PDB file of C-alpha atoms in Angstrom:
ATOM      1  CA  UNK D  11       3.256  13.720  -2.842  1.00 91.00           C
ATOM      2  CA  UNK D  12       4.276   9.979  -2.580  1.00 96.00           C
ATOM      3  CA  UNK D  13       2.244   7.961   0.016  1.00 97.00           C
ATOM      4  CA  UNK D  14       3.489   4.483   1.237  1.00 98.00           C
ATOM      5  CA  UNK D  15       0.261   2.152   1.242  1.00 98.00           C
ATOM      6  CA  UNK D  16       0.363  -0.693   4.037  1.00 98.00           C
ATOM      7  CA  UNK D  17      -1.364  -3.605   5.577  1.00 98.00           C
ATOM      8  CA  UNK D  18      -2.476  -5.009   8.551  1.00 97.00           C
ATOM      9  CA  UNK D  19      -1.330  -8.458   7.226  1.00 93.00           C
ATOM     10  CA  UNK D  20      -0.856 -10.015   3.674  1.00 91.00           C
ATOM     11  CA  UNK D  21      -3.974 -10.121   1.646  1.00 92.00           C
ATOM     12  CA  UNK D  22      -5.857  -7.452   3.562  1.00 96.00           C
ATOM     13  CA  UNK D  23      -5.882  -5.903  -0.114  1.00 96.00           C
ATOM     14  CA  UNK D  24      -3.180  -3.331  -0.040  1.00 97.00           C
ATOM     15  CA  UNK D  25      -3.109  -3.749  -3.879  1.00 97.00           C
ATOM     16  CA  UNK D  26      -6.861  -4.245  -4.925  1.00 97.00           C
ATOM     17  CA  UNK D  27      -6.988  -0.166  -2.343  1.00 97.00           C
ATOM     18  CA  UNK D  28      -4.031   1.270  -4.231  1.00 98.00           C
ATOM     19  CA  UNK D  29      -5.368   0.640  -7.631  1.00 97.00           C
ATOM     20  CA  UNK D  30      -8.504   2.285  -7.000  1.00 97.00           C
ATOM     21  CA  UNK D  31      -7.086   4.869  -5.616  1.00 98.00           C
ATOM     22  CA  UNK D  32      -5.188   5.488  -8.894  1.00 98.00           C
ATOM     23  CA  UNK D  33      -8.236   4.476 -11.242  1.00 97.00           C
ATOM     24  CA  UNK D  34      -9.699   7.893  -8.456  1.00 97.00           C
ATOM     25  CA  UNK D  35      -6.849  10.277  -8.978  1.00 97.00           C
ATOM     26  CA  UNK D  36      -6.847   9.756 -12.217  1.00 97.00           C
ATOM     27  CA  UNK D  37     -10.734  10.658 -12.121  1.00 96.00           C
ATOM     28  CA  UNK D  38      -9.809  13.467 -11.114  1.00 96.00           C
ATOM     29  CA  UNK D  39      -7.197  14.786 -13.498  1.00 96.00           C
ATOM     30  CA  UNK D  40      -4.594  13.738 -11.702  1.00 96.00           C
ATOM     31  CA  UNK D  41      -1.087  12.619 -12.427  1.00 96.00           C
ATOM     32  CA  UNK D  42      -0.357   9.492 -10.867  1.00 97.00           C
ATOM     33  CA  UNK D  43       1.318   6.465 -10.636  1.00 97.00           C
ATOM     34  CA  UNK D  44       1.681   2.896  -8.439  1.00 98.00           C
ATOM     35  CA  UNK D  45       4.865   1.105  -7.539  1.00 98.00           C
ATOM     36  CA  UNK D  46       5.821  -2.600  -6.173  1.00 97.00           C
ATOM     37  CA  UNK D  47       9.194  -2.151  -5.571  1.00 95.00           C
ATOM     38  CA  UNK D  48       9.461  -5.702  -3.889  1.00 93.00           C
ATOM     39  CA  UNK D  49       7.224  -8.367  -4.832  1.00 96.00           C
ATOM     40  CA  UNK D  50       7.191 -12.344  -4.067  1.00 96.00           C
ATOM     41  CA  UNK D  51       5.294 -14.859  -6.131  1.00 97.00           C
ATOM     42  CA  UNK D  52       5.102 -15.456 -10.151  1.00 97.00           C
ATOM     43  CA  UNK D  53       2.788 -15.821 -12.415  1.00 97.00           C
ATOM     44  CA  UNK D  54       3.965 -18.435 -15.927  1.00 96.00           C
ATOM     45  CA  UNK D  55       5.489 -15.291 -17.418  1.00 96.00           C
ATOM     46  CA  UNK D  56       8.139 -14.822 -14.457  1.00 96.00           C
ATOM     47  CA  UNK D  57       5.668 -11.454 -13.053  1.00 97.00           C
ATOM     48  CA  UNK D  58       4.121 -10.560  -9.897  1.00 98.00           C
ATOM     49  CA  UNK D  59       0.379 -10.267 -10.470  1.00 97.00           C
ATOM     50  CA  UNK D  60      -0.138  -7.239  -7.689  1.00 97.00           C
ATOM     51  CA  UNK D  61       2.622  -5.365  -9.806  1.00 98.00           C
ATOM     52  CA  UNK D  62       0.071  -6.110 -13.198  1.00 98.00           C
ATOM     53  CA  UNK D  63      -2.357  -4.744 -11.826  1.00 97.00           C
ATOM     54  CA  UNK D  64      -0.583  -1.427 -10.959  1.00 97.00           C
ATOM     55  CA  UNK D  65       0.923  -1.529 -13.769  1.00 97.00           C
ATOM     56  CA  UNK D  66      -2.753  -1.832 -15.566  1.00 96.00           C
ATOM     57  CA  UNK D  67      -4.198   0.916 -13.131  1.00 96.00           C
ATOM     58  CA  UNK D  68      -1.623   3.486 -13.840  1.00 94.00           C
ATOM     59  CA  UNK D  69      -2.163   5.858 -16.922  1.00 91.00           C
ATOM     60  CA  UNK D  70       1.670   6.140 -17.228  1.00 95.00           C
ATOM     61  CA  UNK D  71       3.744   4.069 -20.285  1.00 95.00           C
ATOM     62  CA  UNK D  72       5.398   2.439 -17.217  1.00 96.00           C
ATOM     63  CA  UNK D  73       7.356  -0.737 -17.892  1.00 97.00           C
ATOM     64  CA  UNK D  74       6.939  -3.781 -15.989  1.00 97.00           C
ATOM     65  CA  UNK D  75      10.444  -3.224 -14.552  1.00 97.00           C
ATOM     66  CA  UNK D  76       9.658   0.434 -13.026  1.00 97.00           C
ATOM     67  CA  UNK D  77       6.931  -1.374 -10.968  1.00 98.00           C
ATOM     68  CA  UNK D  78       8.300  -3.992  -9.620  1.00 97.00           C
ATOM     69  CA  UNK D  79      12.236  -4.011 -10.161  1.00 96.00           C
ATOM     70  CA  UNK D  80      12.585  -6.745  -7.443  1.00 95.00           C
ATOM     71  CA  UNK D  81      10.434  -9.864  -8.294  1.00 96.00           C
ATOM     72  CA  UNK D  82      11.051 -13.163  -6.327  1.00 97.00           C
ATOM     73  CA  UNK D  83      10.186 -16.306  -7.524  1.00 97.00           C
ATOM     74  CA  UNK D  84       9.185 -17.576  -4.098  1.00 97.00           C
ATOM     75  CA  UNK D  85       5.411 -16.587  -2.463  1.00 95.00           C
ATOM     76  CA  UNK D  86       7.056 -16.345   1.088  1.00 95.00           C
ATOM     77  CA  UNK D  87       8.734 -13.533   2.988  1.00 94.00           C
ATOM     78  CA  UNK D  88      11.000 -11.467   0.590  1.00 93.00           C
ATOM     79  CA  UNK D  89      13.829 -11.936   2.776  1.00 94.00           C
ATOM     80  CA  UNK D  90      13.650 -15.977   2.624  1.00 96.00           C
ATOM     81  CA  UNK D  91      12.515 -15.764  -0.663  1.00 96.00           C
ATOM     82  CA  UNK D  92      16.070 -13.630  -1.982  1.00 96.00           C
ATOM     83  CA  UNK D  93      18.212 -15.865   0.545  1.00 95.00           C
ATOM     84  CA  UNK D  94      16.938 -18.657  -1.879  1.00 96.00           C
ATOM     85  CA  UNK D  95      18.006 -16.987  -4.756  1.00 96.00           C
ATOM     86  CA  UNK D  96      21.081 -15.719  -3.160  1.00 95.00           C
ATOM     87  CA  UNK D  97      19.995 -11.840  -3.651  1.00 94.00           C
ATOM     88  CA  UNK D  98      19.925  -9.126  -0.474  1.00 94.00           C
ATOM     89  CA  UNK D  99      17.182  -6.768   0.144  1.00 95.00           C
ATOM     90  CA  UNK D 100      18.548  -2.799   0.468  1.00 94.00           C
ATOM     91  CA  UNK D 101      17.087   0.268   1.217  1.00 94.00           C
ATOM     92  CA  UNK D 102      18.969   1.441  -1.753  1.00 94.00           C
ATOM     93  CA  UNK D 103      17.005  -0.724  -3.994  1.00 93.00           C
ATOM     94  CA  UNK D 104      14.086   0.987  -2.688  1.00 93.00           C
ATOM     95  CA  UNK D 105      15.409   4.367  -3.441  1.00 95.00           C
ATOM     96  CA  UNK D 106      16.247   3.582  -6.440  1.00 95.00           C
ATOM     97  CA  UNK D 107      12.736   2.442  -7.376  1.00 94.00           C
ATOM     98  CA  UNK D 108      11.337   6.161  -6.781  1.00 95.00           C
ATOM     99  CA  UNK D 109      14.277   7.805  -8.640  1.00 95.00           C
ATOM    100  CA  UNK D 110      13.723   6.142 -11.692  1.00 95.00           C
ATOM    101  CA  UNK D 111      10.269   7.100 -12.324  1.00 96.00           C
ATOM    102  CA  UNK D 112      10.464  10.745 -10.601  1.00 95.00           C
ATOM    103  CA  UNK D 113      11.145  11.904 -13.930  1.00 95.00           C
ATOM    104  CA  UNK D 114       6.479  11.312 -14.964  1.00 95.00           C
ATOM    105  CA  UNK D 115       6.749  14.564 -12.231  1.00 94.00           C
ATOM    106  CA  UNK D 116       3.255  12.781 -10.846  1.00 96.00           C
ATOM    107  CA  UNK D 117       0.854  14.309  -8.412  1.00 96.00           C
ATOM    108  CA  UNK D 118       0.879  11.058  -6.829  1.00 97.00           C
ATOM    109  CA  UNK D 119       3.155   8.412  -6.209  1.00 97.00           C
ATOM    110  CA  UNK D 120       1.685   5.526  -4.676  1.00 98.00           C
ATOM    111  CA  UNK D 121       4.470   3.062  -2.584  1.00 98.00           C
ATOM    112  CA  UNK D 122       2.698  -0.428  -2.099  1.00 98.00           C
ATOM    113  CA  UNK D 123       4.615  -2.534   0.513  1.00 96.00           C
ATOM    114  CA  UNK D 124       4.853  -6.477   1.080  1.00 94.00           C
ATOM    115  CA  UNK D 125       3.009  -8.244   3.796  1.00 91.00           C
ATOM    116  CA  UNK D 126       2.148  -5.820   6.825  1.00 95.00           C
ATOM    117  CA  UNK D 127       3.837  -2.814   8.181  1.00 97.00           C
ATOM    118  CA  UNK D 128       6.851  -4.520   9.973  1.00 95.00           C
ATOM    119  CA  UNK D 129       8.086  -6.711   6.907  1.00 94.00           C
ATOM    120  CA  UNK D 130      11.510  -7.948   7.351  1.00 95.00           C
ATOM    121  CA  UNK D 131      14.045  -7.278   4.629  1.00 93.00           C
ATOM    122  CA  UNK D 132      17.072  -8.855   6.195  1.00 92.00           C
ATOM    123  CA  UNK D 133      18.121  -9.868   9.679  1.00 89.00           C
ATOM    124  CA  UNK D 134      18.755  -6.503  10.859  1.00 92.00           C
ATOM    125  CA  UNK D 135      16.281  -4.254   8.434  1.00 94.00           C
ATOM    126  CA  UNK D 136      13.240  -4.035   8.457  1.00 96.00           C
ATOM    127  CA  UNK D 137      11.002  -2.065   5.114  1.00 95.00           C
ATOM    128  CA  UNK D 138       9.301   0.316   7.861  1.00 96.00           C
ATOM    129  CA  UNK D 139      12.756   1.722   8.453  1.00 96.00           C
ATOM    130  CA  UNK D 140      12.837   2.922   4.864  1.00 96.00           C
ATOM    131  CA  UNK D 141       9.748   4.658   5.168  1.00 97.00           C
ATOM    132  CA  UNK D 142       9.909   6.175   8.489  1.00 96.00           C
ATOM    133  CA  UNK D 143      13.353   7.752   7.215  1.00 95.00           C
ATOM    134  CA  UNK D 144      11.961   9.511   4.642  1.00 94.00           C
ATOM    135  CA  UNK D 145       9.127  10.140   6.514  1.00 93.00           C
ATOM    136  CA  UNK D 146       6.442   9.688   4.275  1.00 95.00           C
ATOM    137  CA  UNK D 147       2.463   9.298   5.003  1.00 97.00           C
ATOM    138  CA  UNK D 148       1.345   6.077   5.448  1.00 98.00           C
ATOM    139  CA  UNK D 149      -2.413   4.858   4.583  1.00 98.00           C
ATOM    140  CA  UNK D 150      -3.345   1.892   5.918  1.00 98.00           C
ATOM    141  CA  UNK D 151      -5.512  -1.206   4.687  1.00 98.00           C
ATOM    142  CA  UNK D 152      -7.107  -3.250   7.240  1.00 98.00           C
ATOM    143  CA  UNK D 153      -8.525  -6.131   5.868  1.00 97.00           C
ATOM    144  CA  UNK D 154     -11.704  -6.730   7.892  1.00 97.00           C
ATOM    145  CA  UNK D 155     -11.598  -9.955   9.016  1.00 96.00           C
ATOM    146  CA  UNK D 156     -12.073 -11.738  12.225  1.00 95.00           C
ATOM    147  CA  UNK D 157      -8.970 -10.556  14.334  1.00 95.00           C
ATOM    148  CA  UNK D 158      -8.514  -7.255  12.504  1.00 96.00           C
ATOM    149  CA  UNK D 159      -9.304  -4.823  15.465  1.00 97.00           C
ATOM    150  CA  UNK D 160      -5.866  -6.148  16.715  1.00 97.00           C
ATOM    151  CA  UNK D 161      -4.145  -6.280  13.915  1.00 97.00           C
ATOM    152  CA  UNK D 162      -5.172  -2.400  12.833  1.00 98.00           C
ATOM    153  CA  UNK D 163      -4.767  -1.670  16.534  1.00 98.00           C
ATOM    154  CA  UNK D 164      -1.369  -2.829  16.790  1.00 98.00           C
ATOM    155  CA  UNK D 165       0.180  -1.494  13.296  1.00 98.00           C
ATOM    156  CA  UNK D 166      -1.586   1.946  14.436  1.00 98.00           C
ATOM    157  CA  UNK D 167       0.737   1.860  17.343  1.00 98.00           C
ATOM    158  CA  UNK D 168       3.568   0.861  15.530  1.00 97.00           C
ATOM    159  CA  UNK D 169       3.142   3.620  12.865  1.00 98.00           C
ATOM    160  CA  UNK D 170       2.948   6.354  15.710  1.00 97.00           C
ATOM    161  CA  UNK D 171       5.878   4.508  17.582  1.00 97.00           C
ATOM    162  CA  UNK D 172       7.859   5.008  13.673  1.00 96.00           C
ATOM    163  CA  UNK D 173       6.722   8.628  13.856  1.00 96.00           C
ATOM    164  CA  UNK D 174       4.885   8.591  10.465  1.00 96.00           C
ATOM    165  CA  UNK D 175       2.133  10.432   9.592  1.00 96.00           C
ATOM    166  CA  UNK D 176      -0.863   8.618   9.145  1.00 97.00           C
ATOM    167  CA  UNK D 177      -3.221  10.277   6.257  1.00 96.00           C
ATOM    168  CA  UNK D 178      -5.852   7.642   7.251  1.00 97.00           C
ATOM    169  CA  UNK D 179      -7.009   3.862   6.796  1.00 98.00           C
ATOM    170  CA  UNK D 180      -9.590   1.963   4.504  1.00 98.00           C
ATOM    171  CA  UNK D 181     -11.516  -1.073   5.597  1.00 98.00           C
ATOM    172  CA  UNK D 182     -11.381  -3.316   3.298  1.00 97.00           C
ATOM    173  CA  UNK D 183     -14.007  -6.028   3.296  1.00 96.00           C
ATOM    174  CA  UNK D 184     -12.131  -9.192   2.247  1.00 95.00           C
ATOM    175  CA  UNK D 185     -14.661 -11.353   4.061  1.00 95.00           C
ATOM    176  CA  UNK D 186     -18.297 -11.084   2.778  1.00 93.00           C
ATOM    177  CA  UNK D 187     -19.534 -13.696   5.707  1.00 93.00           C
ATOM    178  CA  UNK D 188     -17.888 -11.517   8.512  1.00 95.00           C
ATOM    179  CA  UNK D 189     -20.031 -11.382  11.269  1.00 95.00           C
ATOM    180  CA  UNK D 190     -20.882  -7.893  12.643  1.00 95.00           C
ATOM    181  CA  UNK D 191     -18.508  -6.164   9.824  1.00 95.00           C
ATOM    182  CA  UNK D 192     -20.264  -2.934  10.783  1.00 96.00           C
ATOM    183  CA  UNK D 193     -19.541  -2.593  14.434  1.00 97.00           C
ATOM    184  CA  UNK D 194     -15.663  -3.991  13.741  1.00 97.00           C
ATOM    185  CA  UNK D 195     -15.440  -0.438  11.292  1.00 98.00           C
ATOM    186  CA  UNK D 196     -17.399   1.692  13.843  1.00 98.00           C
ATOM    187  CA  UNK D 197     -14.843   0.264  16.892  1.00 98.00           C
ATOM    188  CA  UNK D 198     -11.735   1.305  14.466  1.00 98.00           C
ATOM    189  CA  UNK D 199     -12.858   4.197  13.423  1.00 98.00           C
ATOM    190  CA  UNK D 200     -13.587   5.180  17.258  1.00 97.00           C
ATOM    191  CA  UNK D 201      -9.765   4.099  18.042  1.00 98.00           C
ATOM    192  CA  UNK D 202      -7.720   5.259  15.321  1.00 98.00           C
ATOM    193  CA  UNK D 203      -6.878   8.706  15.410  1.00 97.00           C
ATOM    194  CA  UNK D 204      -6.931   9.138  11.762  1.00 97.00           C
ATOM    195  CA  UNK D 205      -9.893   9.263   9.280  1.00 96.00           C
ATOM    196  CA  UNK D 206     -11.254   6.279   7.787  1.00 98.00           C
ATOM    197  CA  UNK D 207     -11.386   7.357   3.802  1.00 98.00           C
ATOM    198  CA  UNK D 208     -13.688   4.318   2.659  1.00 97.00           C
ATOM    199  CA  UNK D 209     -15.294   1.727   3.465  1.00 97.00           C
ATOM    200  CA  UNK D 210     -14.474  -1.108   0.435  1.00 96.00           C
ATOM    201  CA  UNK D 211     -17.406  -3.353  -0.265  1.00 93.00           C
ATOM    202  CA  UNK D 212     -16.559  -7.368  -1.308  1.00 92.00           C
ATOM    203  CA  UNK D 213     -17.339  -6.799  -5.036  1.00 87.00           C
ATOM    204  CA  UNK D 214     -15.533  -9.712  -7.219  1.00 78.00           C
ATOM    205  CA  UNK D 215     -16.444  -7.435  -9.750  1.00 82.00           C
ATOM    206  CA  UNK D 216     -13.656  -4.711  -8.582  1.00 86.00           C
ATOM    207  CA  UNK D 217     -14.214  -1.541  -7.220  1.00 92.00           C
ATOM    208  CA  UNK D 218     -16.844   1.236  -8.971  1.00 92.00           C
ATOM    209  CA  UNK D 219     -15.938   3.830 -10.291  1.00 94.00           C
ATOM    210  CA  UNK D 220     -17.680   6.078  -7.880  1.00 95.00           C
ATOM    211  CA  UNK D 221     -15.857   4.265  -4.966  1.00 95.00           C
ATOM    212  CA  UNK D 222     -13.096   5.190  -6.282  1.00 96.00           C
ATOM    213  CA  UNK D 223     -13.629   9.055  -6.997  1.00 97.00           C
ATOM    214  CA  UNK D 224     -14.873   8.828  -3.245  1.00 96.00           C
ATOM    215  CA  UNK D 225     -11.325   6.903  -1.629  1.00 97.00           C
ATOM    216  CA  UNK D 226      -9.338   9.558  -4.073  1.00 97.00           C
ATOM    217  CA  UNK D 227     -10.646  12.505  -2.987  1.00 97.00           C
ATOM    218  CA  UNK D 228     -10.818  11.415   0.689  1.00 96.00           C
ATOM    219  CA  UNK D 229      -7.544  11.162   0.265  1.00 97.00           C
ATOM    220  CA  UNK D 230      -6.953  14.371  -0.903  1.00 95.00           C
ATOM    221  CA  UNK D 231      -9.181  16.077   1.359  1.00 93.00           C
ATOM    222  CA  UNK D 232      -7.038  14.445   4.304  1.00 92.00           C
ATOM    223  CA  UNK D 233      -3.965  15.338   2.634  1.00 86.00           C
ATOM    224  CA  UNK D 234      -4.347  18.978   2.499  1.00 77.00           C
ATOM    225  CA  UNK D 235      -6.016  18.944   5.787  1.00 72.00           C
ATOM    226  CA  UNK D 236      -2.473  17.984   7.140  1.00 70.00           C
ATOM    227  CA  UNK D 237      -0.580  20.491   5.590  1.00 63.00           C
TER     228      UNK D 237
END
């Protein structure tokens, strides 16, 4: 099963989710693993942090360069940021990506994106054209936050409009001040016609470990519901 993980917009937390969610499967017995196959931004040692930290989360001798096999210097758009360094963005690169790890034979394969849903890879391309082609599941991240209910709202509409299947969303709680965080996740979960498989507390501490044996098996849960 590989799952593409998306975002209502960058930082919503599509990377802090996906690691639980492997940290969960895992839990669980499970055989699974996290990829970045684009990534923008740098750490001193030339890596993407949000690649680490899959790297970190997956119990898998992965190598850096199986995560992330496309790092850009730049913390911008991936298509400005490999202009600047003369490179172009391909689906191929993508595929590639996959292939080269399909070999663990996971139960899992998690597929983090860049930035939100419709993330531009060159003029013409976009990374949602990848995954609606292969027509994996998508679960979504909304980053609750003043202005999510559109954002959510919106990618929800452009998912169905891709004709992907939606295995469900997680509100993440990026903003401990929100106001009325509770009634934002009740007015999603009352619009989007998919489940909501957890509800992410702000813990600068990282996710527990029961959280994430919760998001994993609401995942799997919604998973075989669909088939």
């Amino acid at each position: 099963m590989k799952i593409f993980i998306t975002g209502t917009d960058t930082d919503a937390g599509k990377t802090y989710c996906t690691a639980a969610l492997l940290q969960g499967l895992q839990q669980r017995q499970l055989k699974a693993l996290g990829l970045k196959p684009f990534a923008a931004g740098v750490n001193a040692d030339g890596q993407n942090t949000d690649a680490l930290a899959l790297q970190s989360a997956t119990d898998l001798p992965l190598t850096y360069q199986q995560v992330n096999p496309v790092c850009l210097v730049d913390p911008i758009a991936p298509h400005i940021a490999a202009a600047r360094q003369g490179l172009t963005l391909t689906f191929s690169q993508l595929t590639d990506a996959v292939r080269a790890v399909e070999h663990y034979q996971t139960d899992f394969t998690l597929v983090e994106g860049a930035g939100g849903w419709m993330l531009p890879m060159t003029d013409d391309d976009y990374l949602s054209d990848w995954v609606a082609e292969l027509g994996w599941p998508v679960i979504l991240v909304v980053g609750m936050k003043l202005g999510c209910l559109n954002h959510a709202l919106l990618t929800v509409q452009a998912l169905q409009h891709a004709g992907v299947p939606l295995v469900g969303w997680i509100a993440n709680c990026i903003d401990p001040d929100m106001l009325s965080a509770n009634e934002n996740i009740a007015s999603l979960q009352q619009r989007i016609p998919a489940p909501c498989l957890a509800v992410l507390p702000f813990a600068a501490e990282g996710v527990a470990s029961a959280m994430q044996l919760q998001l994993a098996d609401a995942v799997i849960n919604s998973v075989i519901h669909r088939r």
